[in-house]
CSV table of C-alpha atoms (C1' of nucleotides) in Angstrom, one decimal:
chain,number,residue,atom,x,y,z
X,13,UNK,CA,23.7,-0.2,6.9
X,14,UNK,CA,21.4,-1.9,5.6
X,15,UNK,CA,20.5,-6.0,5.6
X,16,UNK,CA,22.1,-6.5,8.7
X,17,UNK,CA,19.9,-9.4,9.4
X,18,UNK,CA,17.5,-10.0,6.5
X,19,UNK,CA,19.7,-11.2,4.6
X,20,UNK,CA,16.4,-12.4,2.9
X,21,UNK,CA,17.4,-10.1,-0.2
X,22,UNK,CA,21.5,-10.7,0.4
X,23,UNK,CA,20.5,-14.0,-0.6
X,24,UNK,CA,18.0,-12.8,-3.4
X,25,UNK,CA,20.4,-10.2,-5.0
X,26,UNK,CA,23.6,-12.7,-4.4
X,27,UNK,CA,21.5,-15.4,-6.9
X,28,UNK,CA,20.4,-13.2,-9.9
X,29,UNK,CA,23.7,-12.1,-9.9
X,30,UNK,CA,25.4,-15.6,-10.1
X,31,UNK,CA,23.6,-16.0,-13.2
X,32,UNK,CA,24.3,-13.5,-15.1
X,33,UNK,CA,26.4,-9.4,-13.4
X,34,UNK,CA,23.2,-7.1,-13.5
X,35,UNK,CA,22.4,-3.5,-12.8
X,36,UNK,CA,20.0,-2.3,-10.4
X,37,UNK,CA,17.5,-1.0,-12.7
X,38,UNK,CA,17.3,-4.4,-14.2
X,39,UNK,CA,18.6,-6.2,-11.3
X,40,UNK,CA,15.2,-5.8,-9.5
X,41,UNK,CA,13.1,-6.3,-12.2
X,42,UNK,CA,14.3,-9.8,-12.8
X,43,UNK,CA,13.4,-10.2,-9.4
X,44,UNK,CA,9.8,-9.3,-8.4
X,45,UNK,CA,9.8,-11.4,-12.0
X,46,UNK,CA,11.2,-14.6,-10.3
X,47,UNK,CA,9.7,-13.9,-6.8
X,48,UNK,CA,5.6,-12.5,-8.5
X,49,UNK,CA,3.2,-12.7,-6.0
X,50,UNK,CA,5.5,-13.7,-2.8
X,51,UNK,CA,6.9,-10.1,-2.1
X,52,UNK,CA,7.6,-6.8,-4.5
X,53,UNK,CA,11.8,-5.0,-3.5
X,54,UNK,CA,11.9,-2.0,-3.5
X,55,UNK,CA,15.3,0.7,-4.9
X,56,UNK,CA,15.3,1.6,-0.7
X,57,UNK,CA,15.8,-1.5,0.1
X,58,UNK,CA,17.9,-2.7,-3.1
X,59,UNK,CA,20.3,0.2,-3.3
X,60,UNK,CA,21.6,0.4,0.2
X,61,UNK,CA,21.6,-3.5,0.2
X,62,UNK,CA,24.0,-3.2,-3.8
X,63,UNK,CA,26.1,-0.7,-1.1
X,64,UNK,CA,26.4,-2.8,1.7
X,65,UNK,CA,27.7,-6.2,0.1
X,66,UNK,CA,30.1,-3.5,-1.9
X,67,UNK,CA,31.1,-2.6,1.2
X,68,UNK,CA,32.2,-5.9,2.1
X,69,UNK,CA,33.6,-6.9,-1.6
X,70,UNK,CA,30.8,-9.6,-2.4
X,71,UNK,CA,30.0,-7.4,-5.5
X,72,UNK,CA,31.9,-5.5,-7.8
X,73,UNK,CA,31.6,-2.9,-9.7
X,74,UNK,CA,32.2,-4.5,-13.6
X,75,UNK,CA,34.4,-2.4,-16.3
X,76,UNK,CA,31.9,-2.6,-19.5
X,77,UNK,CA,34.5,-2.1,-23.0
X,78,UNK,CA,34.7,1.6,-24.2
X,79,UNK,CA,32.7,1.1,-26.8
X,80,UNK,CA,30.3,0.0,-24.0
X,81,UNK,CA,29.8,3.3,-22.6
X,82,UNK,CA,29.5,5.2,-25.6
X,83,UNK,CA,26.5,3.9,-26.6
X,84,UNK,CA,24.5,3.4,-24.3
X,85,UNK,CA,23.2,4.9,-20.8
X,86,UNK,CA,25.1,5.4,-17.3
X,87,UNK,CA,24.8,2.0,-15.8
X,88,UNK,CA,26.3,0.0,-13.0
X,89,UNK,CA,26.6,-3.2,-13.6
X,90,UNK,CA,27.2,-5.1,-10.9
X,91,UNK,CA,29.1,-9.1,-10.6
X,92,UNK,CA,30.2,-11.6,-7.4
X,93,UNK,CA,33.5,-11.5,-6.3
X,94,UNK,CA,34.5,-14.8,-5.3
X,95,UNK,CA,33.3,-14.3,-1.7
X,96,UNK,CA,30.0,-13.7,-2.9
X,97,UNK,CA,30.1,-16.9,-4.0
X,98,UNK,CA,31.0,-18.2,-1.1
X,99,UNK,CA,28.7,-16.3,0.5
X,100,UNK,CA,26.0,-17.2,-1.8
X,101,UNK,CA,26.8,-20.6,-0.4
X,102,UNK,CA,26.8,-20.0,2.7
X,103,UNK,CA,23.3,-19.2,3.2
X,104,UNK,CA,22.4,-21.4,0.8
X,105,UNK,CA,23.4,-23.9,3.5
X,106,UNK,CA,21.3,-22.2,5.3
X,107,UNK,CA,18.3,-24.3,7.1
X,108,UNK,CA,16.5,-22.2,10.1
X,109,UNK,CA,13.4,-20.1,10.7
X,110,UNK,CA,15.3,-17.9,9.0
X,111,UNK,CA,14.7,-19.7,5.6
X,112,UNK,CA,11.2,-21.0,6.9
X,113,UNK,CA,9.3,-17.6,7.8
X,114,UNK,CA,7.1,-16.0,5.8
X,115,UNK,CA,9.3,-13.1,4.5
X,116,UNK,CA,12.4,-15.5,3.3
X,117,UNK,CA,10.4,-18.4,2.6
X,118,UNK,CA,9.7,-17.1,-1.0
X,119,UNK,CA,13.9,-16.7,-1.8
X,120,UNK,CA,15.3,-19.2,-0.6
X,121,UNK,CA,11.9,-21.6,-2.3
X,122,UNK,CA,13.2,-19.7,-5.6
X,123,UNK,CA,16.8,-20.6,-5.1
X,124,UNK,CA,16.2,-24.2,-4.6
X,125,UNK,CA,17.6,-24.5,-8.2
X,126,UNK,CA,21.0,-24.2,-6.4
X,127,UNK,CA,20.6,-25.7,-2.8
X,128,UNK,CA,21.2,-29.5,-1.6
X,129,UNK,CA,18.2,-31.6,-1.4
X,130,UNK,CA,19.4,-32.5,2.8
X,131,UNK,CA,18.6,-29.3,2.6
X,132,UNK,CA,15.7,-28.6,0.7
X,133,UNK,CA,14.3,-30.9,2.9
X,134,UNK,CA,14.2,-29.5,6.1
X,135,UNK,CA,13.6,-25.6,4.4
X,136,UNK,CA,9.8,-27.9,4.0
X,137,UNK,CA,9.2,-29.3,6.4
X,138,UNK,CA,10.0,-26.4,8.8
X,139,UNK,CA,8.3,-24.3,7.0
X,140,UNK,CA,5.2,-26.4,7.5
X,141,UNK,CA,6.0,-26.8,11.4
X,142,UNK,CA,5.8,-23.1,11.2
X,143,UNK,CA,2.7,-22.9,9.0
X,144,UNK,CA,1.4,-26.2,11.6
X,145,UNK,CA,1.4,-24.2,14.9
X,146,UNK,CA,0.0,-20.8,12.9
X,147,UNK,CA,-2.8,-23.0,12.5
X,148,UNK,CA,-2.4,-24.5,16.1
X,149,UNK,CA,-2.7,-21.7,17.4
X,150,UNK,CA,-5.6,-19.5,15.5
X,151,UNK,CA,-7.8,-22.3,15.8
X,152,UNK,CA,-7.0,-22.9,20.1
X,153,UNK,CA,-7.7,-18.5,19.8
X,154,UNK,CA,-11.0,-18.9,17.4
X,155,UNK,CA,-12.3,-21.9,19.9
X,156,UNK,CA,-12.2,-19.7,22.8
X,157,UNK,CA,-14.5,-16.9,21.0
X,158,UNK,CA,-15.7,-17.9,17.6
X,159,UNK,CA,-19.4,-16.7,20.1
X,160,UNK,CA,-18.1,-13.0,20.2
X,161,UNK,CA,-17.5,-12.7,16.6
X,162,UNK,CA,-19.8,-11.7,14.5
X,163,UNK,CA,-19.6,-13.6,11.0
X,164,UNK,CA,-18.2,-11.3,8.6
X,165,UNK,CA,-15.3,-11.6,11.3
X,166,UNK,CA,-15.9,-15.7,11.3
X,167,UNK,CA,-15.1,-15.8,7.8
X,168,UNK,CA,-12.9,-14.2,7.2
X,169,UNK,CA,-11.2,-16.5,9.9
X,170,UNK,CA,-12.8,-19.1,8.2
X,171,UNK,CA,-10.8,-18.4,4.8
X,172,UNK,CA,-7.2,-17.1,6.1
X,173,UNK,CA,-7.2,-21.5,7.4
X,174,UNK,CA,-8.5,-22.4,4.7
X,175,UNK,CA,-5.4,-20.9,2.5
X,176,UNK,CA,-2.4,-21.8,5.0
X,177,UNK,CA,-4.0,-25.3,5.2
X,178,UNK,CA,-4.0,-25.0,1.6
X,179,UNK,CA,-0.1,-24.4,1.7
X,180,UNK,CA,0.4,-27.2,4.5
X,181,UNK,CA,-0.9,-29.6,1.3
X,182,UNK,CA,0.8,-27.5,-1.2
X,183,UNK,CA,4.4,-28.2,1.6
X,184,UNK,CA,3.0,-31.3,1.8
X,185,UNK,CA,3.3,-32.9,-2.2
X,186,UNK,CA,6.7,-30.4,-2.5
X,187,UNK,CA,7.7,-32.6,0.7
X,188,UNK,CA,6.5,-35.7,-1.2
X,189,UNK,CA,8.3,-35.3,-4.2
X,190,UNK,CA,12.2,-33.8,-2.5
X,191,UNK,CA,11.6,-37.3,-1.0
X,192,UNK,CA,10.5,-39.9,-3.9
X,193,UNK,CA,13.0,-37.6,-5.7
X,194,UNK,CA,16.2,-37.7,-3.5
X,195,UNK,CA,15.5,-41.4,-2.5
X,196,UNK,CA,16.2,-42.7,-6.4
X,197,UNK,CA,18.3,-39.6,-8.1
X,198,UNK,CA,19.3,-35.9,-8.2
X,199,UNK,CA,15.6,-34.4,-8.9
X,200,UNK,CA,17.7,-33.2,-11.6
X,201,UNK,CA,18.9,-30.1,-13.2
X,202,UNK,CA,18.6,-28.5,-16.1
X,203,UNK,CA,21.2,-28.0,-18.5
X,204,UNK,CA,21.8,-23.8,-17.0
X,205,UNK,CA,24.9,-23.7,-15.5
G,28,UNK,CA,5.0,10.3,15.4
G,29,UNK,CA,3.2,7.0,15.1
G,30,UNK,CA,0.9,5.7,12.7
G,31,UNK,CA,0.5,8.7,10.6
G,32,UNK,CA,-0.4,7.5,7.7
G,33,UNK,CA,-1.0,4.3,8.2
G,34,UNK,CA,-4.5,4.8,9.7
G,35,UNK,CA,-4.9,1.1,10.1
G,36,UNK,CA,-3.5,0.5,13.9
G,37,UNK,CA,-5.3,3.3,14.2
G,38,UNK,CA,-8.6,1.6,12.9
G,39,UNK,CA,-7.8,-1.8,15.0
G,40,UNK,CA,-7.7,-0.4,17.7
G,41,UNK,CA,-10.9,2.4,17.4
G,42,UNK,CA,-12.5,-0.6,16.7
G,43,UNK,CA,-11.2,-2.5,19.0
G,44,UNK,CA,-12.2,-0.4,21.8
G,45,UNK,CA,-15.7,0.4,20.4
G,46,UNK,CA,-16.6,-2.9,21.8
G,47,UNK,CA,-14.8,-2.3,25.4
G,48,UNK,CA,-12.3,-0.6,27.3
G,49,UNK,CA,-8.9,-2.8,27.6
G,50,UNK,CA,-5.9,-2.1,28.6
G,51,UNK,CA,-2.9,-2.9,26.0
G,52,UNK,CA,-1.9,-6.5,27.0
G,53,UNK,CA,-5.5,-7.8,26.8
G,54,UNK,CA,-5.6,-4.9,23.2
G,55,UNK,CA,-3.4,-6.8,21.3
G,56,UNK,CA,-4.1,-9.8,22.3
G,57,UNK,CA,-7.5,-9.3,21.3
G,58,UNK,CA,-6.9,-7.8,17.8
G,59,UNK,CA,-4.3,-11.0,17.0
G,60,UNK,CA,-7.2,-13.8,18.1
G,61,UNK,CA,-10.1,-10.8,15.4
G,62,UNK,CA,-7.0,-11.2,13.0
G,63,UNK,CA,-6.4,-14.5,13.2
G,64,UNK,CA,-3.6,-15.8,9.8
G,65,UNK,CA,-3.9,-12.4,8.7
G,66,UNK,CA,-2.0,-9.9,10.8
G,67,UNK,CA,-0.8,-9.2,14.3
G,68,UNK,CA,0.8,-6.0,15.6
G,69,UNK,CA,3.4,-5.7,17.9
G,70,UNK,CA,3.7,-3.5,20.8
G,71,UNK,CA,6.9,-2.5,18.5
G,72,UNK,CA,3.1,-1.1,17.3
G,73,UNK,CA,0.5,-1.2,19.7
G,74,UNK,CA,2.5,1.5,22.0
G,75,UNK,CA,3.5,4.4,20.1
G,76,UNK,CA,-0.1,4.0,18.5
G,77,UNK,CA,-1.8,4.2,21.8
G,78,UNK,CA,0.7,7.5,22.9
G,79,UNK,CA,-1.0,9.0,19.4
G,80,UNK,CA,-4.3,8.4,19.9
G,81,UNK,CA,-4.5,9.6,23.2
G,82,UNK,CA,-2.3,12.8,22.5
G,83,UNK,CA,-5.1,13.1,19.5
G,84,UNK,CA,-7.6,12.8,22.9
G,85,UNK,CA,-9.2,9.9,20.8
G,86,UNK,CA,-8.9,7.8,23.0
G,87,UNK,CA,-8.6,8.7,27.3
G,88,UNK,CA,-6.6,6.7,30.3
G,89,UNK,CA,-9.8,5.3,31.9
G,90,UNK,CA,-10.3,5.8,36.0
G,91,UNK,CA,-10.9,2.7,37.4
G,92,UNK,CA,-12.6,2.5,41.1
G,93,UNK,CA,-10.2,2.7,43.6
G,94,UNK,CA,-11.5,-1.0,44.7
G,95,UNK,CA,-10.0,-2.1,41.7
G,96,UNK,CA,-6.3,-0.5,42.3
G,97,UNK,CA,-6.1,-2.2,45.1
G,98,UNK,CA,-6.8,-6.3,43.8
G,99,UNK,CA,-5.2,-5.8,40.5
G,100,UNK,CA,-1.6,-5.4,38.6
G,101,UNK,CA,-1.4,-1.5,37.7
G,102,UNK,CA,-2.7,-1.5,34.4
G,103,UNK,CA,-3.9,1.2,32.2
G,104,UNK,CA,-7.2,0.7,30.7
G,105,UNK,CA,-7.8,3.2,26.7
G,106,UNK,CA,-11.7,3.6,26.4
G,107,UNK,CA,-12.9,5.3,23.6
G,108,UNK,CA,-14.4,9.5,23.4
G,109,UNK,CA,-16.9,10.9,21.5
G,110,UNK,CA,-14.1,12.3,18.9
G,111,UNK,CA,-12.7,8.5,18.7
G,112,UNK,CA,-16.5,7.3,17.9
G,113,UNK,CA,-16.1,10.3,15.6
G,114,UNK,CA,-12.2,8.8,14.4
G,115,UNK,CA,-13.9,5.6,13.8
G,116,UNK,CA,-17.0,6.6,11.5
G,117,UNK,CA,-14.9,7.8,9.2
G,118,UNK,CA,-12.3,5.3,9.0
G,119,UNK,CA,-15.4,3.2,9.1
G,120,UNK,CA,-16.3,5.1,5.6
G,121,UNK,CA,-13.5,5.0,3.6
G,122,UNK,CA,-13.6,2.8,0.7
G,123,UNK,CA,-10.2,3.8,-1.1
G,124,UNK,CA,-7.1,1.7,-1.5
G,125,UNK,CA,-5.8,3.1,2.6
G,126,UNK,CA,-8.5,0.1,2.2
G,127,UNK,CA,-8.3,-2.0,-0.1
G,128,UNK,CA,-3.9,-3.1,0.3
G,129,UNK,CA,-3.0,-6.1,2.1
G,130,UNK,CA,-2.2,-4.4,5.1
G,131,UNK,CA,-5.4,-2.6,5.1
G,132,UNK,CA,-8.0,-5.7,3.3
G,133,UNK,CA,-8.0,-7.9,6.7
G,134,UNK,CA,-8.7,-5.8,8.9
G,135,UNK,CA,-11.6,-3.6,7.1
G,136,UNK,CA,-12.7,-6.4,6.4
G,137,UNK,CA,-13.0,-7.4,10.2
G,138,UNK,CA,-15.1,-4.3,11.3
G,139,UNK,CA,-17.5,-4.8,7.9
G,140,UNK,CA,-19.6,-5.4,10.7
G,141,UNK,CA,-19.9,-1.7,11.6
G,142,UNK,CA,-19.4,-0.6,8.1
G,143,UNK,CA,-22.1,0.6,5.8
G,144,UNK,CA,-23.4,-1.9,3.0
G,145,UNK,CA,-22.1,0.1,-0.4
G,146,UNK,CA,-18.6,1.1,1.5
G,147,UNK,CA,-18.3,-2.9,1.9
G,148,UNK,CA,-19.0,-3.7,-1.3
G,149,UNK,CA,-16.9,-0.7,-2.2
G,150,UNK,CA,-14.4,-2.3,-0.2
G,151,UNK,CA,-14.5,-6.1,-1.9
G,152,UNK,CA,-14.9,-5.0,-5.5
G,153,UNK,CA,-11.4,-2.5,-5.4
G,154,UNK,CA,-9.3,-5.5,-3.0
G,155,UNK,CA,-11.1,-7.7,-6.5
G,156,UNK,CA,-9.5,-5.7,-8.8
G,157,UNK,CA,-5.8,-4.8,-7.0
G,158,UNK,CA,-5.5,-8.2,-7.4
G,159,UNK,CA,-6.3,-8.5,-10.5
G,160,UNK,CA,-3.8,-5.4,-11.3
G,161,UNK,CA,-1.2,-7.7,-9.6
G,162,UNK,CA,-2.2,-10.6,-11.4
G,163,UNK,CA,-2.4,-9.5,-15.1
G,164,UNK,CA,1.7,-8.2,-14.3
G,165,UNK,CA,2.5,-11.5,-12.9
G,166,UNK,CA,1.2,-13.0,-15.6
G,167,UNK,CA,2.5,-11.0,-18.8
G,168,UNK,CA,5.3,-11.1,-16.6
G,169,UNK,CA,5.6,-14.9,-17.0
G,170,UNK,CA,4.5,-15.5,-19.8
G,171,UNK,CA,8.5,-13.4,-21.0
G,172,UNK,CA,10.5,-15.7,-18.8
G,173,UNK,CA,8.8,-18.8,-18.5
G,174,UNK,CA,11.6,-20.0,-20.7
G,175,UNK,CA,14.7,-19.2,-18.0
G,176,UNK,CA,13.3,-20.4,-15.5
G,177,UNK,CA,13.3,-23.9,-13.4
G,178,UNK,CA,10.4,-26.3,-12.0
G,179,UNK,CA,11.3,-25.2,-8.8
G,180,UNK,CA,9.8,-21.3,-9.3
G,181,UNK,CA,7.9,-22.1,-12.0
G,182,UNK,CA,5.9,-24.2,-9.0
G,183,UNK,CA,6.2,-21.3,-6.6
G,184,UNK,CA,4.7,-18.6,-8.5
G,185,UNK,CA,2.3,-21.7,-10.1
G,186,UNK,CA,1.5,-21.7,-6.3
G,187,UNK,CA,1.4,-17.8,-6.1
G,188,UNK,CA,-1.0,-16.9,-8.9
G,189,UNK,CA,-3.0,-20.2,-7.6
G,190,UNK,CA,-3.6,-18.9,-4.1
G,191,UNK,CA,-4.9,-15.6,-5.5
G,192,UNK,CA,-6.8,-16.9,-8.2
G,193,UNK,CA,-8.8,-18.6,-5.1
G,194,UNK,CA,-8.5,-15.6,-3.1
G,195,UNK,CA,-10.3,-13.6,-6.0
G,196,UNK,CA,-12.9,-16.0,-5.7
G,197,UNK,CA,-13.6,-16.1,-2.8
G,198,UNK,CA,-14.3,-11.9,-3.2
G,199,UNK,CA,-16.4,-12.8,-6.5
G,200,UNK,CA,-19.3,-14.4,-3.6
G,201,UNK,CA,-18.2,-12.2,-1.4
G,202,UNK,CA,-19.8,-9.4,-2.6
G,203,UNK,CA,-22.6,-12.2,-4.8
G,204,UNK,CA,-23.5,-12.3,-1.4
G,205,UNK,CA,-23.3,-8.6,-0.5
G,206,UNK,CA,-25.6,-7.4,-3.0
G,207,UNK,CA,-28.2,-10.3,-3.0
G,208,UNK,CA,-28.7,-9.1,0.7
G,209,UNK,CA,-28.2,-5.2,0.3
G,210,UNK,CA,-31.6,-5.8,-2.2
G,211,UNK,CA,-33.6,-7.5,-0.1
G,212,UNK,CA,-32.2,-6.3,2.9
G,213,UNK,CA,-29.6,-5.6,5.6
G,214,UNK,CA,-27.5,-9.6,6.1
G,215,UNK,CA,-28.8,-9.8,9.9
G,216,UNK,CA,-26.1,-9.6,11.8
G,217,UNK,CA,-26.7,-12.1,14.8
G,218,UNK,CA,-27.6,-10.1,18.4
G,219,UNK,CA,-24.6,-9.1,19.7
G,220,UNK,CA,-23.3,-5.6,20.6
L,12,DG,C1',8.0,-19.5,54.7
L,13,DC,C1',11.1,-20.3,50.4
L,14,DG,C1',11.6,-19.6,45.5
L,15,DT,C1',10.7,-19.9,41.1
L,16,DC,C1',8.6,-20.1,36.5
L,17,DG,C1',5.3,-19.4,33.3
L,18,DA,C1',1.0,-15.0,32.9
L,19,DT,C1',0.2,-11.4,32.2
L,20,DG,C1',2.1,-5.6,31.9
L,21,DT,C1',4.4,-1.5,31.2
L,22,DA,C1',7.5,0.4,26.9
L,23,DT,C1',12.0,1.1,24.4
L,24,DC,C1',15.2,0.7,20.4
L,25,DG,C1',17.4,-1.2,16.4
L,26,DA,C1',17.6,-1.7,12.2
L,27,DG,C1',14.8,-3.5,7.6
L,28,DC,C1',11.5,-1.8,4.1
L,29,DC,C1',8.6,0.9,1.6
L,30,DG,C1',6.5,4.7,-0.9
L,31,DA,C1',7.0,8.1,-2.4
L,32,DT,C1',10.3,11.6,-4.4
L,33,DA,C1',14.3,13.6,-7.5
L,34,DC,C1',16.6,13.7,-11.0
L,35,DA,C1',18.3,13.1,-15.7
L,36,DT,C1',18.6,10.5,-20.8
L,37,DC,C1',16.8,7.7,-24.2
L,38,DC,C1',14.1,6.8,-27.7
L,39,DC,C1',9.6,7.2,-30.3
L,40,DG,C1',5.9,9.7,-32.7
L,41,DA,C1',3.7,13.6,-33.3
J,28,DT,C1',10.8,19.4,-31.8
J,29,DC,C1',8.3,18.0,-28.0
J,30,DG,C1',6.3,16.0,-25.0
J,31,DG,C1',5.9,11.4,-22.5
J,32,DG,C1',7.4,7.0,-21.4
J,33,DA,C1',10.7,3.8,-20.4
J,34,DT,C1',14.9,3.6,-18.0
J,35,DG,C1',18.6,4.5,-14.5
J,36,DT,C1',20.4,5.7,-9.6
J,37,DA,C1',19.7,7.2,-5.5
J,38,DT,C1',17.6,9.3,-0.9
J,39,DC,C1',14.4,10.2,2.7
J,40,DG,C1',10.5,10.2,5.9
J,41,DG,C1',7.6,6.7,8.1
J,42,DC,C1',5.9,2.9,9.6
J,43,DT,C1',6.3,-2.1,12.0
J,44,DC,C1',8.3,-6.1,13.7
J,45,DG,C1',11.7,-8.5,15.9
J,46,DA,C1',14.1,-8.6,20.7
J,47,DT,C1',14.3,-7.4,24.8
J,48,DA,C1',14.0,-4.3,29.6
J,49,DC,C1',11.8,-4.7,33.7
J,50,DA,C1',8.5,-5.2,37.0
J,51,DT,C1',4.4,-8.2,39.9
J,52,DC,C1',0.7,-12.2,40.2
J,53,DG,C1',-0.6,-16.3,41.5
J,54,DA,C1',1.0,-21.7,42.0
J,55,DC,C1',3.6,-25.3,42.8
J,56,DG,C1',7.1,-27.2,45.1
J,57,DC,C1',9.1,-28.5,49.1
DNA sequence: GCGTCGATGTATCGAGCCGATACATCCCGA
DNA sequence: TCGGGATGTATCGGCTCGATACATCGACGC
């Protein structure tokens, strides 16, 4: 049973197949290119997820033209079904913790183009408060134990704190841009799809 | 069978117990405080790891004085054995990929105080080249697909790249400091321990 | 005295995910 | 013609997390 709770791969796959039908190998390449430094899914996750999506009827194996079979190597091309598109819309509407935790935020963000402005804003804000929560708790813990820590640990803490503070600042800019955009007009999506 | 390959928790536990004997709950709190934003181990990892370390004879349950039992709640305090200390020394000497991958680097760094200068340098440099590898591969992939990406994805890529570049710069500073330090003297550790 | 609530404390289970691996085909250059 | 590298599908072992269950302690109000 693959991706029961961790819908994040499910979203990633559905979102990718929404653009164009793909087979596993190519799908993984695109996914990892799409997510860059944030995540890299492995086959051990991808194939079980594809099977699960098949069983749920959210995707189907596409029948290529016979000519294509003769020339090419055997590959299984998956495409979205109508139900799959519905589910994708569902997932894109989610604006709870499952959208802004570490593992999932990047994927949701990568498909923001297909997400409503209001949902985008809530995800961004949710992620920001999540990070600020952590910042608080780490800063508190640090204040209590600062004297007991050596210089390496201190440096590690400092660096960790700084990166997260930087990410919060990044989110602030994004949120400001979103607000500016949504008060005037839809932040123009290019002419794809 | 817990922590068979992923010695990272093993190192974290052994390293913490080296300072002072601890029970599970307190151990976890200290560990997570030590690692700050980098990692947060859960009981689902910690307890199996403790059991495994017990079986290997690297730690033992400490017998508290009877008086302590009467007053306190039942808790199981673990302390390092001689073999445990040996193993810790072993782990601190490791300077391979297992020391500089994402999941483990933070832990190794957090115990740099107990690590030889030469090993520290090799871990730092290993981590740096690991990150530069990833930077290369993502930048290459990005160059090939830049036109097909929307502005959100592009922003995600840009941010991801920037954070990692920043981490490389951080490593550069640390490496420079290490070299300066080791050519003159041990980079003074405060009077703890 | 009594309830109860949050922190302390030990422990396990289900499920997701990764890394390694196996296996097969295609294409290109030596 | 032979081998190596990219393409392609698929699984297995094992680690880790999040949720959860259970129990006790101390402090608080009443």
